[in-house]
């Protein structure tokens, strides 16, 4: 019976020891840091601190995630099914409906007859009631319904968004707070138009043109409607943005009462919205680790390993660690030949390794480049890996390449039926389908390929079937599992070569 691979200190030292001595001498300071971390496998005890910014990766310092948020509300990374809360209002500001997600509340204003359907004329009239002129209101109806009507049969969440709504329409306080911690320069309590556009650009997923346009239109509409003149300029205030998310701002209604039912409890599923019960968010995660919704800059941790399983490099984000295996000469660049050789070292045949090169470099090289002018060499630049984030993903990586424990845990709480500790191939592809953003074919394909290749490479036979185990999935995310697989493949090839050599000697002796 196959068992879960555990990255112990001794096993990781063995992984690193398989690397040729000459190659180790060529490692740069950045990648050698990761190698030393893998060799030592020492757990970093962070105490009361979570590392969310790295000096060597400026984007993580420019866009800071909120700190100490878990001291202001219960588990800010856990999605709320029907309540919009923030640091200043940990229980929300009104008694939420029990049969509508926050995303449904967001659009309820446009359903005045409460029949559960928004017709084009409802949208037109809604915009008119908000004060928009006839032209804008008339244009809004075909744009909105043309983009969203078909997809609402399954999902209407587009990519390149702030991720404040999860794929089931729940509200994620951590992501809402990050809008302002990352882009509100000077802590003004709101965003200028330039800061808002900076956020829209920062959230873009590669080749997700529909998502780019949708995010631009949504936030521009919100700013036009709600921005207020303040001593610091015209701002979209934080509280107004939250009111827009739950739809209350459209009615201009302030309900200050708090539901006793909501005191001290987090509601993440609703009977009236079955998808929130089918795809459950993990509960009690904040009792196992500090603020699981806060992104970690360089450490991959989960409920079973709240401090991770090795000393992380201080100058590489988790996303950069994820791809470091393919940068063998540690020059910060992944060349097409590096990718081919990396797949071969992982045991893939010549055909698969050859196909991987144009798919990966054709998709990601341009977006990681230092210039808008395409590089004909199709190099992937590790320093800009955060720019290659595609849509329709699990959101385990944030837009700066940090690791989000809450989102990693949700992969298994939502799709691991029976708490097996891993995903079957059908559960894995159910997750891929569940994460799809509308009209994002690039994201759909990238997500399918990434997870299916991961399953093919790492899945193990267990009494409950062939599973991609949770710990192996975490190892794939921080890249440590690739070194282990390389060691196993190399050992297998050596054994085969030795056996073949022994047979040849036997034949000659006969």
Short mmCIF file of C-alpha atoms in Angstrom, two decimals:
data_model
loop_
_atom_site.label_atom_id
_atom_site.label_comp_id
_atom_site.label_asym_id
_atom_site.label_seq_id
_atom_site.Cartn_x
_atom_site.Cartn_y
_atom_site.Cartn_z
CA UNK A 1 0.00 0.00 0.00
CA UNK A 2 1.39 3.39 -0.95
CA UNK A 3 1.57 5.96 1.81
CA UNK A 4 1.69 9.74 1.82
CA UNK A 5 5.10 11.21 1.08
CA UNK A 6 6.41 13.09 4.11
CA UNK A 7 9.14 15.68 3.58
CA UNK A 8 11.25 14.89 6.63
CA UNK A 9 14.66 16.50 7.25
CA UNK A 10 16.49 13.32 6.24
CA UNK A 11 14.46 12.79 3.09
CA UNK A 12 14.95 16.38 1.98
CA UNK A 13 18.68 16.13 2.55
CA UNK A 14 18.64 13.09 0.31
CA UNK A 15 16.74 15.01 -2.34
CA UNK A 16 19.27 17.82 -2.37
CA UNK A 17 22.20 15.38 -2.30
CA UNK A 18 21.15 13.98 -5.68
CA UNK A 19 22.13 17.22 -7.36
CA UNK A 20 25.53 17.12 -9.07
CA UNK A 21 28.25 18.90 -7.09
CA UNK A 22 29.20 21.07 -10.07
CA UNK A 23 25.65 22.26 -10.44
CA UNK A 24 25.42 23.21 -6.76
CA UNK A 25 28.44 25.45 -7.14
CA UNK A 26 26.61 27.36 -9.85
CA UNK A 27 23.55 28.10 -7.76
CA UNK A 28 22.89 31.76 -7.14
CA UNK A 29 22.16 33.20 -3.74
CA UNK A 30 18.41 33.10 -4.40
CA UNK A 31 18.06 29.45 -5.34
CA UNK A 32 20.75 28.25 -2.95
CA UNK A 33 18.61 29.68 -0.18
CA UNK A 34 15.79 27.35 -1.19
CA UNK A 35 18.19 24.41 -1.47
CA UNK A 36 19.52 25.09 2.02
CA UNK A 37 15.96 25.24 3.28
CA UNK A 38 15.19 21.89 1.70
CA UNK A 39 18.40 20.36 3.04
CA UNK A 40 17.89 21.54 6.61
CA UNK A 41 14.11 21.00 6.70
CA UNK A 42 13.98 23.06 9.84
CA UNK A 43 10.58 24.37 10.85
CA UNK A 44 10.48 28.11 11.30
CA UNK A 45 8.67 29.08 14.45
CA UNK A 46 7.12 32.40 13.61
CA UNK A 47 5.56 32.92 17.00
CA UNK A 48 2.92 35.61 16.66
CA UNK A 49 4.13 36.90 13.30
CA UNK A 50 3.24 35.97 9.74
CA UNK A 51 5.68 36.88 6.95
CA UNK A 52 3.71 38.57 4.17
CA UNK A 53 6.41 40.75 2.61
CA UNK A 54 9.94 40.04 1.38
CA UNK A 55 12.58 42.72 0.77
CA UNK A 56 13.87 40.88 -2.30
CA UNK A 57 10.41 40.86 -3.90
CA UNK A 58 9.34 44.55 -3.87
CA UNK A 59 5.79 43.89 -5.05
CA UNK A 60 5.02 42.17 -1.73
CA UNK A 61 6.09 45.31 0.16
CA UNK A 62 4.33 47.73 -2.19
CA UNK A 63 1.04 45.86 -1.84
CA UNK A 64 0.79 45.02 1.82
CA UNK A 65 -1.80 42.63 3.19
CA UNK A 66 -3.63 43.69 6.37
CA UNK A 67 -1.97 42.59 9.60
CA UNK A 68 -3.63 41.65 12.86
CA UNK A 69 -6.99 41.26 11.16
CA UNK A 70 -7.80 38.11 13.12
CA UNK A 71 -7.73 40.16 16.33
CA UNK A 72 -10.65 42.21 15.01
CA UNK A 73 -12.89 39.44 13.67
CA UNK A 74 -13.20 35.70 13.75
CA UNK A 75 -11.14 34.03 10.96
CA UNK A 76 -11.20 36.82 8.34
CA UNK A 77 -10.20 34.44 5.56
CA UNK A 78 -13.27 32.25 6.01
CA UNK A 79 -15.96 33.10 3.42
CA UNK A 80 -19.23 34.47 4.82
CA UNK A 81 -22.31 33.14 3.06
CA UNK A 82 -24.64 36.07 3.68
CA UNK A 83 -22.92 38.79 5.71
CA UNK A 84 -20.48 41.55 4.73
CA UNK A 85 -18.13 42.36 7.57
CA UNK A 86 -14.83 44.18 7.88
CA UNK A 87 -12.37 45.21 10.57
CA UNK A 88 -14.62 48.04 11.72
CA UNK A 89 -17.83 45.97 11.57
CA UNK A 90 -16.91 42.36 12.49
CA UNK A 91 -20.57 41.35 12.64
CA UNK A 92 -21.77 43.41 9.68
CA UNK A 93 -24.20 46.29 9.99
CA UNK A 94 -27.58 44.66 9.45
CA UNK A 95 -29.43 41.38 9.87
CA UNK A 96 -28.61 39.49 6.65
CA UNK A 97 -31.15 37.46 4.68
CA UNK A 98 -30.79 33.74 5.36
CA UNK A 99 -31.65 32.65 1.83
CA UNK A 100 -29.30 34.82 -0.25
CA UNK A 101 -25.53 34.88 -0.62
CA UNK A 102 -23.77 38.24 -0.55
CA UNK A 103 -23.38 38.08 -4.33
CA UNK A 104 -27.14 37.57 -4.68
CA UNK A 105 -27.73 40.50 -2.31
CA UNK A 106 -25.36 42.54 -4.47
CA UNK A 107 -27.73 42.31 -7.45
CA UNK A 108 -31.09 42.10 -5.63
CA UNK A 109 -31.67 45.81 -6.19
CA UNK A 110 -32.23 45.03 -9.89
CA UNK A 111 -34.93 42.46 -9.06
CA UNK A 112 -37.74 44.74 -7.86
CA UNK A 113 -40.49 42.14 -8.24
CA UNK A 114 -38.47 39.49 -6.35
CA UNK A 115 -39.06 36.77 -8.91
CA UNK A 116 -35.42 35.72 -8.89
CA UNK A 117 -34.87 36.96 -12.43
CA UNK A 118 -33.37 40.19 -13.68
CA UNK A 119 -34.75 41.17 -17.08
CA UNK A 120 -33.04 43.71 -19.36
CA UNK A 121 -35.78 46.22 -18.56
CA UNK A 122 -35.11 45.68 -14.83
CA UNK A 123 -31.48 46.63 -15.39
CA UNK A 124 -32.41 49.69 -17.43
CA UNK A 125 -34.88 50.88 -14.79
CA UNK A 126 -32.40 50.18 -12.01
CA UNK A 127 -29.76 52.38 -13.59
CA UNK A 128 -32.34 55.10 -14.11
CA UNK A 129 -33.35 54.87 -10.43
CA UNK A 130 -29.68 55.34 -9.52
CA UNK A 131 -29.61 58.61 -11.47
CA UNK A 132 -27.90 57.52 -14.69
CA UNK A 133 -29.15 59.09 -17.89
CA UNK A 134 -31.11 57.33 -20.61
CA UNK A 135 -28.06 56.64 -22.80
CA UNK A 136 -25.94 55.05 -20.05
CA UNK A 137 -28.89 53.03 -18.78
CA UNK A 138 -29.72 51.81 -22.28
CA UNK A 139 -26.11 50.78 -22.96
CA UNK A 140 -25.78 49.03 -19.58
CA UNK A 141 -28.60 46.58 -20.24
CA UNK A 142 -27.16 44.81 -23.34
CA UNK A 143 -23.59 44.93 -21.98
CA UNK A 144 -24.52 43.35 -18.65
CA UNK A 145 -27.03 40.83 -19.94
CA UNK A 146 -24.94 39.97 -22.97
CA UNK A 147 -22.00 39.17 -20.69
CA UNK A 148 -23.72 37.49 -17.76
CA UNK A 149 -27.13 36.11 -18.73
CA UNK A 150 -25.94 32.80 -20.19
CA UNK A 151 -23.42 32.14 -17.41
CA UNK A 152 -25.90 32.64 -14.56
CA UNK A 153 -27.26 29.20 -15.39
CA UNK A 154 -24.12 27.97 -13.60
CA UNK A 155 -21.89 30.83 -12.43
CA UNK A 156 -21.38 34.52 -13.18
CA UNK A 157 -18.06 35.16 -11.45
CA UNK A 158 -15.50 36.59 -13.86
CA UNK A 159 -11.73 36.55 -13.53
CA UNK A 160 -9.28 39.37 -12.84
CA UNK A 161 -11.42 40.45 -9.89
CA UNK A 162 -10.55 41.31 -6.29
CA UNK A 163 -11.65 37.81 -5.17
CA UNK A 164 -13.95 39.43 -2.58
CA UNK A 165 -16.59 36.96 -3.79
CA UNK A 166 -15.62 33.29 -3.82
CA UNK A 167 -16.80 30.89 -6.53
CA UNK A 168 -20.02 30.21 -4.61
CA UNK A 169 -20.90 33.88 -4.12
CA UNK A 170 -19.75 34.16 -0.51
CA UNK A 171 -17.99 37.25 0.86
CA UNK A 172 -14.32 36.99 1.92
CA UNK A 173 -13.46 39.71 4.50
CA UNK A 174 -9.71 39.16 4.09
CA UNK A 175 -9.87 39.95 0.37
CA UNK A 176 -12.05 43.01 0.94
CA UNK A 177 -9.55 44.36 3.49
CA UNK A 178 -6.69 43.72 1.07
CA UNK A 179 -8.24 46.12 -1.46
CA UNK A 180 -7.45 48.97 0.92
CA UNK A 181 -4.29 47.65 2.61
CA UNK A 182 -2.68 47.22 -0.82
CA UNK A 183 -3.90 50.29 -2.68
CA UNK A 184 -5.05 52.96 -0.20
CA UNK A 185 -1.83 54.99 -0.03
CA UNK A 186 -1.68 56.96 3.20
CA UNK A 187 -4.57 55.09 4.88
CA UNK A 188 -7.12 57.68 3.79
CA UNK A 189 -10.04 55.31 4.33
CA UNK A 190 -10.81 55.15 0.62
CA UNK A 191 -9.39 54.97 -2.90
CA UNK A 192 -8.74 57.73 -5.38
CA UNK A 193 -9.59 56.95 -8.99
CA UNK A 194 -5.90 56.35 -9.78
CA UNK A 195 -5.55 53.96 -6.85
CA UNK A 196 -8.69 52.14 -7.90
CA UNK A 197 -7.34 51.71 -11.44
CA UNK A 198 -4.03 50.52 -9.97
CA UNK A 199 -6.02 47.83 -8.15
CA UNK A 200 -7.89 46.85 -11.32
CA UNK A 201 -4.58 46.44 -13.18
CA UNK A 202 -2.97 44.59 -10.26
CA UNK A 203 -5.74 41.99 -10.24
CA UNK A 204 -5.48 41.14 -13.93
CA UNK A 205 -5.05 37.50 -14.88
CA UNK A 206 -3.13 36.81 -18.07
CA UNK A 207 -5.09 36.73 -21.34
CA UNK A 208 -8.38 37.27 -19.50
CA UNK A 209 -9.64 40.12 -21.65
CA UNK A 210 -13.28 39.67 -20.63
CA UNK A 211 -12.29 39.79 -16.96
CA UNK A 212 -10.20 42.92 -17.51
CA UNK A 213 -13.10 44.71 -19.17
CA UNK A 214 -15.65 43.54 -16.60
CA UNK A 215 -13.50 44.62 -13.64
CA UNK A 216 -12.80 48.01 -15.23
CA UNK A 217 -16.48 48.66 -15.94
CA UNK A 218 -17.68 47.50 -12.52
CA UNK A 219 -15.23 49.59 -10.52
CA UNK A 220 -15.58 52.63 -12.79
CA UNK A 221 -19.35 52.47 -12.36
CA UNK A 222 -18.93 52.12 -8.59
CA UNK A 223 -16.56 55.10 -8.39
CA UNK A 224 -18.84 57.27 -10.54
CA UNK A 225 -21.84 56.41 -8.41
CA UNK A 226 -20.36 56.52 -4.91
CA UNK A 227 -17.16 58.58 -4.79
CA UNK A 228 -17.31 61.52 -2.38
CA UNK A 229 -15.34 64.75 -2.13
CA UNK A 230 -13.10 64.72 0.96
CA UNK A 231 -10.19 66.90 2.18
CA UNK A 232 -7.92 64.27 0.59
CA UNK A 233 -9.65 64.38 -2.78
CA UNK A 234 -12.48 62.43 -4.34
CA UNK A 235 -12.55 58.98 -2.75
CA UNK A 236 -14.47 55.75 -2.94
CA UNK A 237 -14.84 55.27 0.81
CA UNK A 238 -14.37 51.85 2.33
CA UNK A 239 -17.81 51.71 3.94
CA UNK A 240 -19.50 52.71 0.70
CA UNK A 241 -17.58 50.01 -1.17
CA UNK A 242 -18.80 47.44 1.35
CA UNK A 243 -22.35 48.73 0.94
CA UNK A 244 -22.01 48.28 -2.81
CA UNK A 245 -20.86 44.69 -2.35
CA UNK A 246 -23.91 43.69 -0.30
CA UNK A 247 -26.26 45.97 -2.28
CA UNK A 248 -27.44 48.05 0.68
CA UNK A 249 -25.93 51.24 -0.71
CA UNK A 250 -28.31 51.06 -3.64
CA UNK A 251 -31.30 51.42 -1.36
CA UNK A 252 -29.59 54.12 0.76
CA UNK A 253 -30.68 52.19 3.83
CA UNK A 254 -28.58 51.90 7.02
CA UNK A 255 -29.71 49.07 9.24
CA UNK A 256 -27.71 49.16 12.49
CA UNK A 257 -29.26 46.19 14.31
CA UNK A 258 -27.22 43.03 14.69
CA UNK A 259 -28.66 39.55 14.69
CA UNK A 260 -28.15 37.65 17.90
CA UNK A 261 -27.83 34.58 15.75
CA UNK A 262 -24.76 36.03 14.07
CA UNK A 263 -23.01 36.99 17.30
CA UNK A 264 -19.95 34.81 17.74
CA UNK A 265 -20.76 32.57 14.76
CA UNK A 266 -19.80 32.58 11.10
CA UNK A 267 -22.39 31.45 8.56
CA UNK A 268 -20.77 29.89 5.49
CA UNK A 269 -23.67 27.91 4.05
CA UNK A 270 -27.36 28.45 3.42
CA UNK A 271 -30.09 25.86 2.93
CA UNK A 272 -31.64 28.02 0.22
CA UNK A 273 -28.38 28.11 -1.76
CA UNK A 274 -27.31 24.43 -2.13
CA UNK A 275 -23.90 25.18 -3.68
CA UNK A 276 -22.76 26.74 -0.39
CA UNK A 277 -23.54 23.46 1.38
CA UNK A 278 -22.04 21.25 -1.32
CA UNK A 279 -18.79 23.24 -1.38
CA UNK A 280 -18.15 23.86 2.30
CA UNK A 281 -15.56 26.31 3.59
CA UNK A 282 -13.28 24.88 6.32
CA UNK A 283 -14.45 25.66 9.84
CA UNK A 284 -12.39 26.28 12.96
CA UNK A 285 -9.25 26.86 10.91
CA UNK A 286 -8.26 29.88 13.00
CA UNK A 287 -7.92 27.59 16.03
CA UNK A 288 -5.15 25.69 14.23
CA UNK A 289 -3.10 28.57 12.81
CA UNK A 290 -2.82 32.32 13.08
CA UNK A 291 -5.19 34.13 10.69
CA UNK A 292 -5.43 31.50 7.93
CA UNK A 293 -6.79 34.05 5.47
CA UNK A 294 -3.66 36.22 5.65
CA UNK A 295 -1.31 35.50 2.72
CA UNK A 296 2.15 34.14 3.60
CA UNK A 297 4.97 35.58 1.53
CA UNK A 298 7.37 32.65 1.65
CA UNK A 299 5.92 29.80 3.71
CA UNK A 300 3.40 27.08 2.85
CA UNK A 301 1.42 26.07 5.90
CA UNK A 302 -1.84 24.24 6.52
CA UNK A 303 -3.95 23.00 9.42
CA UNK A 304 -1.58 20.09 10.06
CA UNK A 305 1.59 22.17 9.63
CA UNK A 306 0.81 25.70 10.91
CA UNK A 307 4.51 26.67 10.72
CA UNK A 308 5.29 24.86 7.49
CA UNK A 309 7.76 21.99 7.22
CA UNK A 310 11.06 23.69 6.43
CA UNK A 311 12.87 26.99 6.85
CA UNK A 312 11.63 29.08 3.89
CA UNK A 313 13.94 31.28 1.79
CA UNK A 314 13.61 34.91 2.78
CA UNK A 315 13.99 36.28 -0.75
CA UNK A 316 11.54 34.18 -2.75
CA UNK A 317 7.76 34.13 -2.68
CA UNK A 318 6.01 30.77 -2.61
CA UNK A 319 5.14 31.18 -6.31
CA UNK A 320 8.82 31.71 -7.12
CA UNK A 321 9.70 28.65 -5.03
CA UNK A 322 7.08 26.73 -7.00
CA UNK A 323 9.03 27.17 -10.26
CA UNK A 324 12.62 27.23 -8.92
CA UNK A 325 13.09 23.54 -9.80
CA UNK A 326 13.11 24.49 -13.48
CA UNK A 327 15.84 27.13 -13.00
CA UNK A 328 18.76 24.74 -12.64
CA UNK A 329 21.50 27.29 -13.26
CA UNK A 330 19.77 29.75 -10.92
CA UNK A 331 20.04 32.70 -13.28
CA UNK A 332 16.48 33.81 -12.53
CA UNK A 333 15.36 32.75 -16.01
CA UNK A 334 13.62 29.59 -17.16
CA UNK A 335 14.62 28.86 -20.74
CA UNK A 336 12.62 26.49 -22.97
CA UNK A 337 15.44 23.95 -22.68
CA UNK A 338 15.24 24.19 -18.86
CA UNK A 339 11.57 23.25 -19.00
CA UNK A 340 12.22 20.29 -21.29
CA UNK A 341 15.02 18.98 -19.09
CA UNK A 342 12.96 19.54 -15.94
CA UNK A 343 10.09 17.41 -17.26
CA UNK A 344 12.55 14.70 -18.27
CA UNK A 345 14.08 14.72 -14.78
CA UNK A 346 10.57 14.22 -13.39
CA UNK A 347 10.19 11.06 -15.46
CA UNK A 348 8.07 12.33 -18.35
CA UNK A 349 8.83 10.93 -21.77
CA UNK A 350 10.31 12.86 -24.68
CA UNK A 351 6.92 13.56 -26.28
CA UNK A 352 5.26 15.02 -23.17
CA UNK A 353 8.38 16.98 -22.25
CA UNK A 354 8.57 18.38 -25.76
CA UNK A 355 4.90 19.40 -25.79
CA UNK A 356 5.22 21.07 -22.39
CA UNK A 357 7.71 23.62 -23.71
CA UNK A 358 5.53 25.51 -26.25
CA UNK A 359 2.45 25.25 -24.01
CA UNK A 360 4.15 26.69 -20.92
CA UNK A 361 6.45 29.21 -22.54
CA UNK A 362 3.90 30.24 -25.15
CA UNK A 363 1.47 31.04 -22.34
CA UNK A 364 3.67 32.57 -19.64
CA UNK A 365 6.90 33.92 -21.18
CA UNK A 366 5.51 37.19 -22.53
CA UNK A 367 3.66 38.08 -19.33
CA UNK A 368 6.74 37.60 -17.15
CA UNK A 369 8.96 39.64 -19.45
CA UNK A 370 10.55 42.94 -18.38
CA UNK A 371 9.23 44.74 -21.49
CA UNK A 372 6.03 44.91 -23.50
CA UNK A 373 8.10 43.93 -26.52
CA UNK A 374 8.00 40.11 -26.92
CA UNK A 375 11.27 38.25 -26.42
CA UNK A 376 11.71 35.69 -29.24
CA UNK A 377 13.65 33.45 -26.85
CA UNK A 378 10.45 32.82 -24.83
CA UNK A 379 12.18 33.12 -21.46
CA UNK A 380 10.14 33.00 -18.25
CA UNK A 381 11.51 35.55 -15.75
CA UNK A 382 11.12 34.32 -12.18
CA UNK A 383 11.26 37.85 -10.74
CA UNK A 384 7.97 38.61 -12.50
CA UNK A 385 6.17 35.33 -11.82
CA UNK A 386 3.36 37.20 -10.07
CA UNK A 387 2.42 38.69 -13.44
CA UNK A 388 1.69 35.21 -14.84
CA UNK A 389 -1.22 34.44 -12.52
CA UNK A 390 -4.08 33.15 -14.65
CA UNK A 391 -7.77 33.15 -13.86
CA UNK A 392 -10.10 30.25 -13.00
CA UNK A 393 -7.59 29.05 -10.40
CA UNK A 394 -7.93 27.96 -6.79
CA UNK A 395 -6.66 31.39 -5.61
CA UNK A 396 -4.07 29.63 -3.44
CA UNK A 397 -1.58 32.18 -4.82
CA UNK A 398 -2.54 35.83 -4.48
CA UNK A 399 -1.72 38.41 -7.14
CA UNK A 400 1.74 39.01 -5.66
CA UNK A 401 2.70 35.30 -5.48
CA UNK A 402 2.01 34.81 -1.78
CA UNK A 403 0.41 31.62 -0.39
CA UNK A 404 -3.09 31.79 1.12
CA UNK A 405 -3.63 28.91 3.62
CA UNK A 406 -7.40 29.46 3.73
CA UNK A 407 -7.72 28.91 -0.03
CA UNK A 408 -5.50 25.82 0.07
CA UNK A 409 -7.65 24.31 2.82
CA UNK A 410 -10.80 25.09 0.82
CA UNK A 411 -9.60 22.85 -2.02
CA UNK A 412 -10.09 19.87 0.27
CA UNK A 413 -13.00 21.07 2.42
CA UNK A 414 -15.02 21.70 -0.75
CA UNK A 415 -14.06 18.74 -2.92
CA UNK A 416 -12.59 15.93 -0.78
CA UNK A 417 -15.76 13.88 -0.31
CA UNK A 418 -15.52 11.74 2.82
CA UNK A 419 -12.42 13.50 4.18
CA UNK A 420 -10.06 10.98 2.59
CA UNK A 421 -7.07 13.30 2.88
CA UNK A 422 -6.79 13.70 -0.87
CA UNK A 423 -8.65 14.10 -4.17
CA UNK A 424 -9.64 11.49 -6.74
CA UNK A 425 -9.31 12.44 -10.40
CA UNK A 426 -13.05 13.11 -10.63
CA UNK A 427 -12.99 15.31 -7.50
CA UNK A 428 -9.97 17.16 -8.84
CA UNK A 429 -11.72 17.92 -12.11
CA UNK A 430 -14.88 18.91 -10.24
CA UNK A 431 -12.72 21.50 -8.48
CA UNK A 432 -11.31 22.69 -11.82
CA UNK A 433 -14.86 23.14 -13.14
CA UNK A 434 -15.99 24.85 -9.94
CA UNK A 435 -13.21 27.42 -10.17
CA UNK A 436 -13.97 28.50 -13.75
CA UNK A 437 -14.50 32.18 -14.42
CA UNK A 438 -16.81 33.12 -17.27
CA UNK A 439 -15.33 33.49 -20.76
CA UNK A 440 -11.81 32.67 -19.54
CA UNK A 441 -10.66 29.86 -21.88
CA UNK A 442 -6.97 30.52 -21.13
CA UNK A 443 -7.60 30.06 -17.41
CA UNK A 444 -9.75 26.97 -17.98
CA UNK A 445 -7.06 25.24 -20.03
CA UNK A 446 -4.17 26.29 -17.77
CA UNK A 447 -5.98 25.12 -14.63
CA UNK A 448 -6.96 21.78 -16.19
CA UNK A 449 -3.42 21.09 -17.42
CA UNK A 450 -1.71 22.12 -14.17
CA UNK A 451 -3.89 20.00 -11.89
CA UNK A 452 -4.08 16.97 -14.18
CA UNK A 453 -0.31 16.93 -14.68
CA UNK A 454 0.09 17.24 -10.90
CA UNK A 455 -2.29 14.32 -10.38
CA UNK A 456 -0.49 12.20 -12.99
CA UNK A 457 2.87 12.91 -11.38
CA UNK A 458 1.98 12.62 -7.68
CA UNK A 459 -1.21 10.57 -7.18
CA UNK A 460 -0.78 7.45 -5.02
CA UNK A 461 -2.72 4.24 -4.60
CA UNK A 462 -4.51 4.14 -1.23
CA UNK A 463 -7.26 1.92 0.31
CA UNK A 464 -9.69 4.67 -0.78
CA UNK A 465 -8.50 4.76 -4.38
CA UNK A 466 -5.86 6.68 -6.27
CA UNK A 467 -5.53 10.07 -4.58
CA UNK A 468 -3.61 13.32 -4.88
CA UNK A 469 -2.78 13.57 -1.21
CA UNK A 470 -3.03 16.92 0.56
CA UNK A 471 0.61 16.96 1.68
CA UNK A 472 1.84 16.19 -1.83
CA UNK A 473 -0.33 18.98 -3.24
CA UNK A 474 1.24 21.39 -0.74
CA UNK A 475 4.69 20.16 -1.78
CA UNK A 476 3.81 20.87 -5.41
CA UNK A 477 2.80 24.41 -4.50
CA UNK A 478 6.13 25.26 -2.83
CA UNK A 479 8.15 23.13 -5.27
CA UNK A 480 9.77 20.82 -2.72
CA UNK A 481 8.01 17.73 -4.06
CA UNK A 482 9.72 18.10 -7.44
CA UNK A 483 13.15 17.53 -5.90
CA UNK A 484 11.85 14.38 -4.21
CA UNK A 485 10.34 13.04 -7.42
CA UNK A 486 13.60 13.78 -9.25
CA UNK A 487 15.45 11.69 -6.67
CA UNK A 488 13.00 8.80 -7.00
CA UNK A 489 13.14 8.90 -10.80
CA UNK A 490 16.95 9.02 -10.80
CA UNK A 491 17.10 6.08 -8.36
CA UNK A 492 14.69 4.10 -10.52
CA UNK A 493 16.70 4.74 -13.65
CA UNK A 494 19.92 3.79 -11.89
CA UNK A 495 18.36 0.54 -10.65
CA UNK A 496 17.14 -0.27 -14.15
CA UNK A 497 20.58 0.48 -15.58
CA UNK A 498 22.27 -1.70 -12.97
CA UNK A 499 19.85 -4.54 -13.63
CA UNK A 500 20.39 -4.25 -17.37
CA UNK A 501 24.14 -4.29 -16.83
CA UNK A 502 23.89 -7.41 -14.66
CA UNK A 503 21.90 -9.25 -17.33
CA UNK A 504 24.49 -8.35 -19.96
CA UNK A 505 27.25 -9.76 -17.75
CA UNK A 506 25.24 -12.95 -17.20
CA UNK A 507 24.74 -13.42 -20.94
CA UNK A 508 28.45 -12.98 -21.62
CA UNK A 509 29.30 -15.49 -18.90
CA UNK A 510 26.95 -18.04 -20.51
#
